[in-house]
Amino acid sequence: QEVCEAAEDGILDLIDYCHRKLTLLVARSAGGQPGTQSRTGALASPSSMQELQEQAETMEFEISLKALSVLRFITDQAASLPLSALTRLLSTHNVPCLLVELLEHCPWSCREGGVLKKFENGAWHAVPPEDQLKMTKLDGQVWLALYNLLLSPECRRKYHFDGFNKSQLLKLRAFLTDVLLDQLPNLVEMQRFLSHLAVADPAPPKKDLVLEQVPAIREHLLKKNAGKWEAIAKHQVKGVFSPTAEELRLQARRWAQTYSLDMMEALAPDKPRCRVCGTEAAKRCSRCRNEWYCSRPCQLQHWHKHKAACNLLA
């Protein structure tokens, strides 16, 4: 909630960005491009351009899936979003119908050679028969976003349940099986809502005068850099994608400092515990820096077990 409030008018640009990415994802799926599995691997000697094209498609696919998660987190705060943001979600972009399309095409799932594969944690995995009905995290994101948009009183008042929107939303009833409801019990409430929607005509939204804000960040960037994109690309190739040896060493030092053991332990929520007695520990092995102890006697007691690992790590 704090993030959404701090974003202020920038939340409109973020909603637009997520909508563009999800629309592209649906369009690719409807056009027969459900996933991003390697195609150049099947070629004897793929060209550099083919490899770059595949990398670009893979990156676009993964960014779109992350945009889905971002959009779901935004819908979690539907009650506290600015009016212009809600209007953008429900009217301008009609996000509920877009989410229905995502569920229908399910771009993170495909069949290859009769084997069902699903995209999770950045890779495609074959799904064994006993897990084929299990909901993935991406399925859950779509259902939770729909739940937030359709069952929030604020959203329901502003969404126009016309003939088209109603027919699209009623497609969800086919997906609400007992297996799905067991995995996400909150959807029982949505099932009741859809049953009511099927037999009733909700009141149309009030025809209030709404002054809609226009997203400014993207428009500003497009105007500022019009006609300069080629020069920007050349500058990036030279300055960002062709680092000198000294720049690489500097970056390596920064990473080493950022991800040092002391820094990571400072970020850890729990205090380290003694490997022997389990009490809070303040000392650790000076050779491998991996095991913690509350006192010297505990360290000596554990040494015969720790010695082999310590030698290897050191």
PDB file of C-alpha atoms in Angstrom, residues 17-248:
ATOM      1  CA  TYR A  17       3.100  -0.773 -19.011  1.00  0.00           C
ATOM      2  CA  CYS A  18       1.655  -3.963 -17.483  1.00  0.00           C
ATOM      3  CA  HIS A  19      -1.358  -3.761 -19.797  1.00  0.00           C
ATOM      4  CA  ARG A  20       0.868  -3.471 -22.890  1.00  0.00           C
ATOM      5  CA  LYS A  21       2.945  -6.478 -21.828  1.00  0.00           C
ATOM      6  CA  LEU A  22      -0.093  -8.666 -21.062  1.00  0.00           C
ATOM      7  CA  THR A  23      -1.822  -7.673 -24.313  1.00  0.00           C
ATOM      8  CA  LEU A  24       1.310  -8.708 -26.207  1.00  0.00           C
ATOM      9  CA  LEU A  25       1.387 -12.011 -24.281  1.00  0.00           C
ATOM     10  CA  VAL A  26      -2.226 -12.773 -25.190  1.00  0.00           C
ATOM     11  CA  ALA A  27      -1.667 -11.794 -28.841  1.00  0.00           C
ATOM     12  CA  ARG A  28       1.386 -14.058 -29.143  1.00  0.00           C
ATOM     13  CA  SER A  29      -0.514 -16.960 -27.570  1.00  0.00           C
ATOM     14  CA  ALA A  30      -3.527 -16.476 -29.820  1.00  0.00           C
ATOM     15  CA  GLY A  31      -1.151 -16.360 -32.788  1.00  0.00           C
ATOM     16  CA  GLY A  32       0.304 -19.774 -31.985  1.00  0.00           C
ATOM     17  CA  GLN A  33       3.398 -18.655 -30.028  1.00  0.00           C
ATOM     18  CA  PRO A  34       2.574 -19.927 -26.542  1.00  0.00           C
ATOM     19  CA  GLY A  35       6.073 -20.133 -25.114  1.00  0.00           C
ATOM     20  CA  THR A  36       9.742 -19.415 -25.524  1.00  0.00           C
ATOM     21  CA  GLN A  37      11.326 -22.849 -25.746  1.00  0.00           C
ATOM     22  CA  SER A  38      14.565 -22.959 -27.705  1.00  0.00           C
ATOM     23  CA  ARG A  39      14.167 -23.248 -31.433  1.00  0.00           C
ATOM     24  CA  THR A  40      17.751 -22.446 -32.445  1.00  0.00           C
ATOM     25  CA  GLY A  41      18.973 -25.500 -30.549  1.00  0.00           C
ATOM     26  CA  ALA A  42      17.318 -27.640 -33.208  1.00  0.00           C
ATOM     27  CA  LEU A  43      19.329 -25.909 -35.939  1.00  0.00           C
ATOM     28  CA  ALA A  44      22.784 -27.171 -36.919  1.00  0.00           C
ATOM     29  CA  SER A  45      24.407 -23.729 -36.772  1.00  0.00           C
ATOM     30  CA  PRO A  46      22.054 -20.901 -35.808  1.00  0.00           C
ATOM     31  CA  SER A  47      23.167 -17.444 -36.868  1.00  0.00           C
ATOM     32  CA  SER A  48      23.939 -14.696 -34.379  1.00  0.00           C
ATOM     33  CA  MET A  49      20.778 -12.858 -35.409  1.00  0.00           C
ATOM     34  CA  GLN A  50      18.657 -15.972 -34.782  1.00  0.00           C
ATOM     35  CA  GLU A  51      20.174 -16.360 -31.323  1.00  0.00           C
ATOM     36  CA  LEU A  52      19.608 -12.674 -30.539  1.00  0.00           C
ATOM     37  CA  GLN A  53      16.014 -12.898 -31.782  1.00  0.00           C
ATOM     38  CA  GLU A  54      15.367 -15.871 -29.523  1.00  0.00           C
ATOM     39  CA  GLN A  55      16.939 -14.112 -26.545  1.00  0.00           C
ATOM     40  CA  ALA A  56      14.755 -11.053 -27.212  1.00  0.00           C
ATOM     41  CA  GLU A  57      11.598 -13.208 -27.361  1.00  0.00           C
ATOM     42  CA  THR A  58      12.551 -15.048 -24.170  1.00  0.00           C
ATOM     43  CA  MET A  59      13.225 -11.769 -22.373  1.00  0.00           C
ATOM     44  CA  GLU A  60       9.927 -10.287 -23.562  1.00  0.00           C
ATOM     45  CA  PHE A  61       8.045 -13.399 -22.401  1.00  0.00           C
ATOM     46  CA  GLU A  62       9.609 -13.363 -18.924  1.00  0.00           C
ATOM     47  CA  ILE A  63       9.081  -9.600 -18.517  1.00  0.00           C
ATOM     48  CA  SER A  64       5.398 -10.070 -19.431  1.00  0.00           C
ATOM     49  CA  LEU A  65       5.007 -12.733 -16.741  1.00  0.00           C
ATOM     50  CA  LYS A  66       6.601 -10.412 -14.171  1.00  0.00           C
ATOM     51  CA  ALA A  67       4.242  -7.639 -15.305  1.00  0.00           C
ATOM     52  CA  LEU A  68       1.367  -9.990 -14.425  1.00  0.00           C
ATOM     53  CA  SER A  69       2.666 -10.236 -10.851  1.00  0.00           C
ATOM     54  CA  VAL A  70       3.106  -6.464 -10.608  1.00  0.00           C
ATOM     55  CA  LEU A  71      -0.452  -5.910 -11.830  1.00  0.00           C
ATOM     56  CA  ARG A  72      -1.794  -8.368  -9.259  1.00  0.00           C
ATOM     57  CA  PHE A  73      -0.007  -6.491  -6.446  1.00  0.00           C
ATOM     58  CA  ILE A  74      -1.555  -3.239  -7.712  1.00  0.00           C
ATOM     59  CA  THR A  75      -5.048  -4.773  -7.646  1.00  0.00           C
ATOM     60  CA  ASP A  76      -4.450  -5.825  -4.021  1.00  0.00           C
ATOM     61  CA  GLN A  77      -4.660  -2.101  -3.199  1.00  0.00           C
ATOM     62  CA  ALA A  78      -7.746  -1.397  -5.318  1.00  0.00           C
ATOM     63  CA  ALA A  79      -9.533   0.289  -2.411  1.00  0.00           C
ATOM     64  CA  SER A  80      -6.749   2.865  -1.912  1.00  0.00           C
ATOM     65  CA  LEU A  81      -5.838   3.528  -5.563  1.00  0.00           C
ATOM     66  CA  PRO A  82      -6.535   6.974  -7.058  1.00  0.00           C
ATOM     67  CA  LEU A  83      -9.780   7.253  -9.044  1.00  0.00           C
ATOM     68  CA  SER A  84      -7.836   7.700 -12.298  1.00  0.00           C
ATOM     69  CA  ALA A  85      -5.959   4.416 -11.682  1.00  0.00           C
ATOM     70  CA  LEU A  86      -9.206   2.495 -11.106  1.00  0.00           C
ATOM     71  CA  THR A  87     -10.702   4.037 -14.244  1.00  0.00           C
ATOM     72  CA  ARG A  88      -7.649   2.912 -16.181  1.00  0.00           C
ATOM     73  CA  LEU A  89      -7.899  -0.664 -14.862  1.00  0.00           C
ATOM     74  CA  LEU A  90     -11.643  -1.101 -15.311  1.00  0.00           C
ATOM     75  CA  SER A  91     -12.683   1.136 -18.213  1.00  0.00           C
ATOM     76  CA  THR A  92      -9.755   2.274 -20.351  1.00  0.00           C
ATOM     77  CA  HIS A  93      -7.998  -1.112 -20.437  1.00  0.00           C
ATOM     78  CA  ASN A  94     -10.791  -3.461 -19.263  1.00  0.00           C
ATOM     79  CA  VAL A  95      -8.262  -5.572 -17.361  1.00  0.00           C
ATOM     80  CA  PRO A  96     -10.823  -8.181 -16.115  1.00  0.00           C
ATOM     81  CA  CYS A  97     -11.565  -9.272 -19.714  1.00  0.00           C
ATOM     82  CA  LEU A  98      -7.835  -9.291 -20.520  1.00  0.00           C
ATOM     83  CA  LEU A  99      -7.242 -11.633 -17.558  1.00  0.00           C
ATOM     84  CA  VAL A 100     -10.002 -13.950 -18.827  1.00  0.00           C
ATOM     85  CA  GLU A 101      -8.179 -14.115 -22.171  1.00  0.00           C
ATOM     86  CA  LEU A 102      -4.951 -14.996 -20.333  1.00  0.00           C
ATOM     87  CA  LEU A 103      -6.662 -17.882 -18.549  1.00  0.00           C
ATOM     88  CA  GLU A 104      -8.124 -19.129 -21.831  1.00  0.00           C
ATOM     89  CA  HIS A 105      -4.814 -19.141 -23.722  1.00  0.00           C
ATOM     90  CA  CYS A 106      -2.545 -19.924 -20.716  1.00  0.00           C
ATOM     91  CA  PRO A 107       0.747 -18.921 -22.406  1.00  0.00           C
ATOM     92  CA  TRP A 108       2.834 -20.438 -19.576  1.00  0.00           C
ATOM     93  CA  SER A 109       1.582 -23.928 -20.461  1.00  0.00           C
ATOM     94  CA  CYS A 110       2.063 -25.952 -23.664  1.00  0.00           C
ATOM     95  CA  ARG A 111       2.181 -29.496 -25.015  1.00  0.00           C
ATOM     96  CA  GLU A 112       5.266 -30.813 -26.749  1.00  0.00           C
ATOM     97  CA  GLY A 113       5.261 -34.350 -28.113  1.00  0.00           C
ATOM     98  CA  GLY A 114       2.261 -35.243 -25.967  1.00  0.00           C
ATOM     99  CA  VAL A 115       3.990 -34.020 -22.784  1.00  0.00           C
ATOM    100  CA  LEU A 116       2.478 -31.130 -20.813  1.00  0.00           C
ATOM    101  CA  LYS A 117       5.046 -28.468 -19.925  1.00  0.00           C
ATOM    102  CA  LYS A 118       4.655 -25.441 -17.689  1.00  0.00           C
ATOM    103  CA  PHE A 119       6.868 -22.396 -17.256  1.00  0.00           C
ATOM    104  CA  GLU A 120       7.953 -21.920 -13.640  1.00  0.00           C
ATOM    105  CA  ASN A 121      10.952 -20.264 -11.991  1.00  0.00           C
ATOM    106  CA  GLY A 122      12.414 -19.141 -15.312  1.00  0.00           C
ATOM    107  CA  ALA A 123      12.357 -22.520 -17.120  1.00  0.00           C
ATOM    108  CA  TRP A 124      10.005 -24.992 -18.798  1.00  0.00           C
ATOM    109  CA  HIS A 125       9.314 -28.156 -16.791  1.00  0.00           C
ATOM    110  CA  ALA A 126       7.554 -31.363 -17.829  1.00  0.00           C
ATOM    111  CA  VAL A 127       4.529 -31.913 -15.564  1.00  0.00           C
ATOM    112  CA  PRO A 128       3.872 -35.470 -14.350  1.00  0.00           C
ATOM    113  CA  PRO A 129       0.262 -36.697 -14.838  1.00  0.00           C
ATOM    114  CA  GLU A 130      -0.532 -36.517 -11.106  1.00  0.00           C
ATOM    115  CA  ASP A 131       0.376 -32.781 -10.991  1.00  0.00           C
ATOM    116  CA  GLN A 132      -1.350 -31.621 -14.182  1.00  0.00           C
ATOM    117  CA  LEU A 133      -4.316 -30.145 -12.315  1.00  0.00           C
ATOM    118  CA  LYS A 134      -2.118 -28.360  -9.772  1.00  0.00           C
ATOM    119  CA  MET A 135      -2.331 -24.581  -9.962  1.00  0.00           C
ATOM    120  CA  THR A 136       0.902 -22.774 -10.829  1.00  0.00           C
ATOM    121  CA  LYS A 137       1.937 -19.456  -9.269  1.00  0.00           C
ATOM    122  CA  LEU A 138       1.067 -17.685 -12.535  1.00  0.00           C
ATOM    123  CA  ASP A 139      -2.453 -19.158 -12.556  1.00  0.00           C
ATOM    124  CA  GLY A 140      -2.795 -17.986  -8.974  1.00  0.00           C
ATOM    125  CA  GLN A 141      -1.742 -14.436  -9.885  1.00  0.00           C
ATOM    126  CA  VAL A 142      -4.472 -14.208 -12.541  1.00  0.00           C
ATOM    127  CA  TRP A 143      -7.177 -15.577 -10.247  1.00  0.00           C
ATOM    128  CA  LEU A 144      -6.187 -13.281  -7.360  1.00  0.00           C
ATOM    129  CA  ALA A 145      -6.177 -10.231  -9.658  1.00  0.00           C
ATOM    130  CA  LEU A 146      -9.661 -11.177 -10.920  1.00  0.00           C
ATOM    131  CA  TYR A 147     -10.823 -11.712  -7.344  1.00  0.00           C
ATOM    132  CA  ASN A 148      -9.563  -8.245  -6.358  1.00  0.00           C
ATOM    133  CA  LEU A 149     -11.156  -6.508  -9.355  1.00  0.00           C
ATOM    134  CA  LEU A 150     -14.526  -8.277  -9.381  1.00  0.00           C
ATOM    135  CA  LEU A 151     -15.267  -8.630  -5.670  1.00  0.00           C
ATOM    136  CA  SER A 152     -13.960  -5.323  -4.371  1.00  0.00           C
ATOM    137  CA  PRO A 153     -17.033  -3.109  -3.662  1.00  0.00           C
ATOM    138  CA  GLU A 154     -15.224  -0.069  -5.073  1.00  0.00           C
ATOM    139  CA  CYS A 155     -14.393  -1.857  -8.352  1.00  0.00           C
ATOM    140  CA  ARG A 156     -17.835  -3.408  -8.685  1.00  0.00           C
ATOM    141  CA  ARG A 157     -19.441   0.024  -8.502  1.00  0.00           C
ATOM    142  CA  LYS A 158     -17.258   1.372 -11.305  1.00  0.00           C
ATOM    143  CA  TYR A 159     -17.118  -1.619 -13.684  1.00  0.00           C
ATOM    144  CA  HIS A 160     -19.604  -1.671 -16.549  1.00  0.00           C
ATOM    145  CA  PHE A 161     -21.200  -5.142 -16.728  1.00  0.00           C
ATOM    146  CA  ASP A 162     -22.501  -4.763 -20.276  1.00  0.00           C
ATOM    147  CA  GLY A 163     -23.361  -7.705 -22.548  1.00  0.00           C
ATOM    148  CA  PHE A 164     -19.807  -8.263 -23.802  1.00  0.00           C
ATOM    149  CA  ASN A 165     -18.115  -7.980 -20.417  1.00  0.00           C
ATOM    150  CA  LYS A 166     -20.715 -10.227 -18.826  1.00  0.00           C
ATOM    151  CA  SER A 167     -20.298 -12.944 -21.481  1.00  0.00           C
ATOM    152  CA  GLN A 168     -16.500 -12.831 -21.119  1.00  0.00           C
ATOM    153  CA  LEU A 169     -16.598 -13.061 -17.323  1.00  0.00           C
ATOM    154  CA  LEU A 170     -19.059 -15.959 -17.364  1.00  0.00           C
ATOM    155  CA  LYS A 171     -16.413 -18.009 -19.216  1.00  0.00           C
ATOM    156  CA  LEU A 172     -14.663 -18.233 -15.850  1.00  0.00           C
ATOM    157  CA  ARG A 173     -17.328 -20.619 -14.559  1.00  0.00           C
ATOM    158  CA  ALA A 174     -15.897 -23.403 -16.728  1.00  0.00           C
ATOM    159  CA  PHE A 175     -12.515 -23.066 -14.964  1.00  0.00           C
ATOM    160  CA  LEU A 176     -13.910 -23.065 -11.416  1.00  0.00           C
ATOM    161  CA  THR A 177     -13.705 -26.821 -10.835  1.00  0.00           C
ATOM    162  CA  ASP A 178     -13.712 -28.519  -7.425  1.00  0.00           C
ATOM    163  CA  VAL A 179      -9.974 -29.181  -7.785  1.00  0.00           C
ATOM    164  CA  LEU A 180      -9.288 -25.458  -8.328  1.00  0.00           C
ATOM    165  CA  LEU A 181     -11.531 -24.420  -5.435  1.00  0.00           C
ATOM    166  CA  ASP A 182      -9.698 -26.827  -3.125  1.00  0.00           C
ATOM    167  CA  GLN A 183      -6.409 -25.119  -3.981  1.00  0.00           C
ATOM    168  CA  LEU A 184      -7.726 -21.542  -3.702  1.00  0.00           C
ATOM    169  CA  PRO A 185     -10.817 -21.550  -1.428  1.00  0.00           C
ATOM    170  CA  ASN A 186     -11.295 -17.770  -1.839  1.00  0.00           C
ATOM    171  CA  LEU A 187     -12.668 -18.469  -5.311  1.00  0.00           C
ATOM    172  CA  VAL A 188     -15.853 -19.963  -3.826  1.00  0.00           C
ATOM    173  CA  GLU A 189     -16.978 -16.374  -3.288  1.00  0.00           C
ATOM    174  CA  MET A 190     -16.238 -15.598  -6.951  1.00  0.00           C
ATOM    175  CA  GLN A 191     -18.213 -18.660  -8.022  1.00  0.00           C
ATOM    176  CA  ARG A 192     -21.240 -17.324  -6.129  1.00  0.00           C
ATOM    177  CA  PHE A 193     -20.746 -13.890  -7.686  1.00  0.00           C
ATOM    178  CA  LEU A 194     -20.662 -15.354 -11.220  1.00  0.00           C
ATOM    179  CA  SER A 195     -23.764 -17.455 -10.548  1.00  0.00           C
ATOM    180  CA  HIS A 196     -25.564 -14.294  -9.476  1.00  0.00           C
ATOM    181  CA  LEU A 197     -24.219 -12.406 -12.502  1.00  0.00           C
ATOM    182  CA  ALA A 198     -25.584 -15.110 -14.833  1.00  0.00           C
ATOM    183  CA  VAL A 199     -29.199 -14.558 -13.730  1.00  0.00           C
ATOM    184  CA  ALA A 200     -29.191 -10.860 -12.881  1.00  0.00           C
ATOM    185  CA  ASP A 201     -28.377  -7.634 -14.662  1.00  0.00           C
ATOM    186  CA  PRO A 202     -26.195  -5.453 -12.426  1.00  0.00           C
ATOM    187  CA  ALA A 203     -26.994  -1.763 -12.323  1.00  0.00           C
ATOM    188  CA  PRO A 204     -24.933   0.223 -14.854  1.00  0.00           C
ATOM    189  CA  PRO A 205     -22.251   2.489 -13.371  1.00  0.00           C
ATOM    190  CA  LYS A 206     -23.240   6.034 -12.623  1.00  0.00           C
ATOM    191  CA  LYS A 207     -22.606   8.482 -15.443  1.00  0.00           C
ATOM    192  CA  ASP A 208     -20.461  10.816 -13.394  1.00  0.00           C
ATOM    193  CA  LEU A 209     -18.169  13.351 -15.001  1.00  0.00           C
ATOM    194  CA  VAL A 210     -14.640  11.966 -14.668  1.00  0.00           C
ATOM    195  CA  LEU A 211     -11.536  13.995 -15.469  1.00  0.00           C
ATOM    196  CA  GLU A 212      -8.990  11.324 -16.318  1.00  0.00           C
ATOM    197  CA  GLN A 213      -5.289  11.917 -15.795  1.00  0.00           C
ATOM    198  CA  VAL A 214      -2.954  11.069 -18.652  1.00  0.00           C
ATOM    199  CA  PRO A 215       0.220   9.066 -17.938  1.00  0.00           C
ATOM    200  CA  ALA A 216       3.164  11.431 -18.330  1.00  0.00           C
ATOM    201  CA  ILE A 217       6.397   9.428 -18.008  1.00  0.00           C
ATOM    202  CA  ARG A 218       6.231   7.448 -21.259  1.00  0.00           C
ATOM    203  CA  GLU A 219       4.920  10.392 -23.277  1.00  0.00           C
ATOM    204  CA  HIS A 220       7.724  12.584 -21.948  1.00  0.00           C
ATOM    205  CA  LEU A 221      10.381  10.015 -22.893  1.00  0.00           C
ATOM    206  CA  LEU A 222       8.948   9.541 -26.386  1.00  0.00           C
ATOM    207  CA  LYS A 223       8.831  13.288 -27.070  1.00  0.00           C
ATOM    208  CA  LYS A 224      12.233  13.993 -25.565  1.00  0.00           C
ATOM    209  CA  ASN A 225      14.001  11.240 -27.542  1.00  0.00           C
ATOM    210  CA  ALA A 226      12.088  11.385 -30.826  1.00  0.00           C
ATOM    211  CA  GLY A 227      14.518  10.831 -33.707  1.00  0.00           C
ATOM    212  CA  LYS A 228      17.390   9.968 -31.346  1.00  0.00           C
ATOM    213  CA  TRP A 229      16.833   6.224 -30.823  1.00  0.00           C
ATOM    214  CA  GLU A 230      19.588   5.092 -33.192  1.00  0.00           C
ATOM    215  CA  ALA A 231      22.134   7.408 -31.548  1.00  0.00           C
ATOM    216  CA  ILE A 232      21.020   6.186 -28.092  1.00  0.00           C
ATOM    217  CA  ALA A 233      21.474   2.553 -29.186  1.00  0.00           C
ATOM    218  CA  LYS A 234      24.993   3.248 -30.489  1.00  0.00           C
ATOM    219  CA  HIS A 235      25.891   5.030 -27.254  1.00  0.00           C
ATOM    220  CA  GLN A 236      24.583   2.095 -25.177  1.00  0.00           C
ATOM    221  CA  VAL A 237      26.575  -0.423 -27.244  1.00  0.00           C
ATOM    222  CA  LYS A 238      29.734   1.593 -26.678  1.00  0.00           C
ATOM    223  CA  GLY A 239      29.220   2.607 -23.065  1.00  0.00           C
ATOM    224  CA  VAL A 240      27.187  -0.215 -21.499  1.00  0.00           C
ATOM    225  CA  PHE A 241      27.680  -3.350 -23.577  1.00  0.00           C
ATOM    226  CA  SER A 242      31.422  -2.925 -24.214  1.00  0.00           C
ATOM    227  CA  PRO A 243      32.952  -2.332 -20.763  1.00  0.00           C
ATOM    228  CA  THR A 244      36.701  -1.967 -20.374  1.00  0.00           C
ATOM    229  CA  ALA A 245      38.757  -4.335 -18.207  1.00  0.00           C
ATOM    230  CA  GLU A 246      38.989  -1.660 -15.507  1.00  0.00           C
ATOM    231  CA  GLU A 247      35.193  -1.179 -15.468  1.00  0.00           C
ATOM    232  CA  LEU A 248      34.704  -4.937 -15.134  1.00  0.00           C
TER     233      LEU A 248
END
